[in-house]
Amino acid sequence: MDEEVTAGGRGVLAGAFALLAVLARGDGPVGLSELARRAGVPKPTAHRLLTQLAALGAVERHGDRYVVGRLVAVLGGAWRPYPGLRDAIAPVARKLAAVTGAPVAGVCLDAERRERLIACSGDMLPRMNALGFNSIVPEDAASKLLLKCFDAAETEAPLSRLEWRRVRASVSDRGFLVASHTEPSAVRCVAAPVFAPDGRVVAVVSTMVPGTRLPSSVPDTLVQAATDVGRRLGPVR
């Protein structure tokens, strides 16, 4: 049986996703009329779909406005840029943390090119908090490396052409990137790319070492860990 068609001529499923897409933009709670207009769905149809989505937990209603529901967050959290990425990174992150004694994280970019934590060593969060950082991974090393691997994002990064050339040269020559942070605590952040079997960079393995001096063994150990993650990734079938 063909999918039911809304009054606007689109499939019901497409209409539901159009509504969710508007809410996912993060503009805050949206009323029915505005939501229907932005999604291009007739208001009566939008009301019916939102009622069904709310019953599923995909949207939440607060008064006369709607926001994304918990179910969407759960489903979105399952997304990875490559199948099996979390399972490949998690054991390597734990092993690397045990060898270096430093917190380790695996990071990728989501569809909006925002950093997303995939896996981390068990004590990553408390150790980051002890260093005074509120975020999971400081932006510089991991973000620059990730953005370097996605050319489309280059124009969005606050880097000059000269800075971009320096970042690319650093990664190409050494296979890793190092960034220094002095606030709120002095740390050295090192990141290395994870390559999928098809040659794409799908994630970054990153670690942080307190202080201004970086042990010479850390970069090579990190690059080897990123290589091990890549080997654990099988081809997409």
XYZ file of C-alpha atoms in Angstrom:
237
model
C 0.000 0.000 0.000
C 1.307 3.450 -0.927
C 2.098 5.831 1.920
C -0.801 8.050 2.958
C -0.578 11.514 1.402
C -1.241 14.705 3.344
C -3.353 17.566 2.097
C -0.146 19.299 1.041
C 0.649 16.507 -1.398
C 3.540 14.930 0.526
C 3.704 11.629 2.340
C 2.729 11.501 6.003
C 6.182 10.245 6.964
C 7.812 13.088 5.059
C 5.518 15.555 6.821
C 6.454 14.183 10.237
C 10.153 14.465 9.485
C 9.667 17.984 8.151
C 8.154 18.980 11.494
C 10.994 17.308 13.397
C 13.561 19.028 11.187
C 12.141 22.441 12.100
C 12.249 21.621 15.819
C 15.773 20.225 15.504
C 17.099 23.619 14.428
C 17.156 24.567 18.085
C 15.264 27.843 17.801
C 13.377 27.094 21.003
C 9.752 26.032 21.472
C 7.632 26.624 18.357
C 3.864 27.109 18.171
C 1.632 25.026 15.932
C 0.939 27.668 13.299
C 4.577 28.690 12.923
C 5.737 25.087 12.945
C 3.275 24.112 10.236
C 4.295 27.116 8.122
C 8.021 26.417 8.377
C 7.568 22.728 7.639
C 5.200 23.322 4.745
C 2.546 21.093 6.294
C -1.161 22.024 6.531
C -2.014 23.094 10.066
C -4.638 20.359 10.712
C -2.187 17.728 9.455
C 0.625 19.194 11.545
C -1.564 19.052 14.655
C -2.425 15.398 14.016
C 1.186 14.430 13.341
C 2.480 16.304 16.378
C -0.070 14.545 18.579
C 1.150 11.187 17.292
C 4.809 12.184 17.641
C 4.202 13.373 21.200
C 2.599 10.044 22.084
C 5.788 8.333 20.845
C 8.073 10.685 22.758
C 9.525 12.187 19.574
C 8.249 15.656 20.474
C 7.184 17.287 23.719
C 4.450 19.840 24.171
C 4.872 22.701 26.610
C 1.692 24.734 26.728
C 0.905 25.586 23.126
C 4.472 25.102 21.886
C 6.530 22.095 20.828
C 10.150 20.982 21.227
C 12.156 17.901 20.230
C 11.450 14.915 22.478
C 13.759 12.465 24.190
C 13.209 9.742 21.583
C 14.809 11.882 18.891
C 17.844 12.484 21.116
C 18.175 8.744 21.723
C 17.920 7.949 18.017
C 20.323 10.737 17.101
C 22.814 9.523 19.673
C 23.055 6.220 17.794
C 24.358 7.946 14.663
C 28.008 7.395 13.730
C 29.946 8.518 10.660
C 30.974 4.881 10.206
C 29.408 1.587 11.411
C 31.016 0.089 14.495
C 33.014 3.214 15.318
C 32.169 3.265 19.018
C 33.010 -0.425 19.454
C 36.307 0.116 17.648
C 37.355 3.175 19.654
C 36.243 2.226 23.186
C 38.765 -0.577 23.909
C 41.596 1.366 22.281
C 40.774 4.453 24.376
C 40.833 2.394 27.571
C 44.145 0.746 26.669
C 45.728 4.045 25.652
C 44.621 5.701 28.887
C 46.173 2.871 30.874
C 49.481 3.181 28.982
C 49.795 6.974 29.039
C 48.032 7.692 32.323
C 46.219 10.513 30.521
C 42.521 10.957 29.656
C 41.616 9.767 26.144
C 38.586 10.454 23.957
C 37.299 9.533 20.521
C 35.573 12.418 18.740
C 33.718 12.825 15.456
C 31.703 15.557 13.757
C 27.940 15.275 13.531
C 25.821 16.370 10.582
C 26.033 19.984 11.770
C 29.826 19.698 12.073
C 29.730 19.925 15.842
C 32.055 17.792 17.943
C 30.482 14.637 19.290
C 32.081 12.402 21.883
C 32.058 8.766 20.773
C 33.950 7.099 23.596
C 36.339 8.037 26.369
C 38.479 6.462 29.045
C 36.596 5.791 32.274
C 38.124 8.671 34.222
C 38.010 11.215 31.409
C 35.262 13.362 32.921
C 36.588 13.666 36.490
C 40.104 14.306 35.223
C 38.857 16.981 32.838
C 36.935 18.576 35.668
C 40.033 18.476 37.851
C 41.903 20.383 35.137
C 39.149 22.984 35.179
C 37.600 22.250 31.774
C 33.825 22.222 31.441
C 33.735 20.596 28.008
C 34.670 17.003 27.211
C 37.550 17.863 24.907
C 39.148 21.309 24.445
C 38.391 22.611 21.001
C 41.741 23.358 19.385
C 43.543 20.117 18.583
C 40.601 17.808 17.934
C 38.468 20.422 16.202
C 41.211 21.700 13.908
C 42.145 18.186 12.909
C 38.543 17.206 12.272
C 37.817 20.366 10.328
C 40.980 19.888 8.333
C 39.633 16.526 7.201
C 36.342 18.014 5.999
C 37.099 20.608 3.324
C 33.507 21.865 3.239
C 33.860 23.062 6.815
C 37.005 25.099 6.195
C 35.119 28.306 5.484
C 33.249 27.934 8.776
C 36.413 27.734 10.867
C 37.882 30.957 12.283
C 41.277 30.332 10.667
C 43.178 32.358 8.106
C 44.571 30.722 4.966
C 48.042 30.819 6.491
C 46.788 29.119 9.671
C 45.059 26.461 7.586
C 48.289 25.772 5.670
C 50.133 25.395 8.955
C 47.519 22.981 10.321
C 47.565 20.878 7.158
C 51.348 20.822 7.027
C 51.549 19.779 10.679
C 49.129 16.899 10.229
C 50.605 15.770 6.901
C 54.182 15.757 8.150
C 53.676 14.154 11.555
C 50.328 12.381 11.410
C 49.073 14.215 14.493
C 48.331 17.694 15.769
C 49.369 19.307 19.042
C 47.735 22.304 20.700
C 48.612 24.072 23.920
C 46.108 25.385 26.446
C 47.001 27.698 29.295
C 43.501 28.455 30.599
C 42.095 27.288 32.907
C 45.080 24.945 33.292
C 48.262 24.315 31.315
C 47.781 21.216 29.163
C 48.965 19.804 25.860
C 46.273 18.293 23.657
C 47.250 15.800 20.951
C 44.935 14.422 18.251
C 45.391 11.844 15.481
C 42.970 10.902 12.662
C 41.145 7.588 12.339
C 40.938 6.343 8.757
C 38.148 4.049 7.578
C 38.943 1.236 5.089
C 37.727 3.491 2.266
C 40.297 6.148 3.170
C 37.917 8.642 4.786
C 38.772 10.228 8.106
C 35.809 9.314 10.314
C 37.009 10.296 13.776
C 39.875 11.557 15.884
C 41.566 10.020 18.918
C 42.603 12.735 21.343
C 44.455 12.861 24.647
C 45.453 15.560 27.113
C 48.645 15.778 29.142
C 48.846 18.268 32.036
C 51.736 20.716 31.943
C 53.636 22.508 29.199
C 55.946 19.640 28.237
C 54.736 16.746 26.108
C 56.460 13.365 26.619
C 58.019 12.359 23.305
C 56.324 8.944 23.366
C 52.762 10.286 23.532
C 52.287 11.380 19.875
C 53.607 8.117 18.417
C 51.512 6.094 20.861
C 48.437 8.112 19.913
C 49.014 7.696 16.173
C 49.392 3.943 16.681
C 46.137 3.899 18.670
C 44.308 5.738 15.886
C 45.735 3.245 13.391
C 44.510 0.360 15.552
C 41.011 1.849 15.562
C 41.066 2.035 11.783
C 42.092 -1.613 11.537
C 39.149 -2.592 13.722
C 36.718 -0.980 11.298
C 35.435 -3.413 8.723
C 34.208 -2.445 5.263
C 30.607 -1.315 4.991
C 28.519 -4.193 3.672
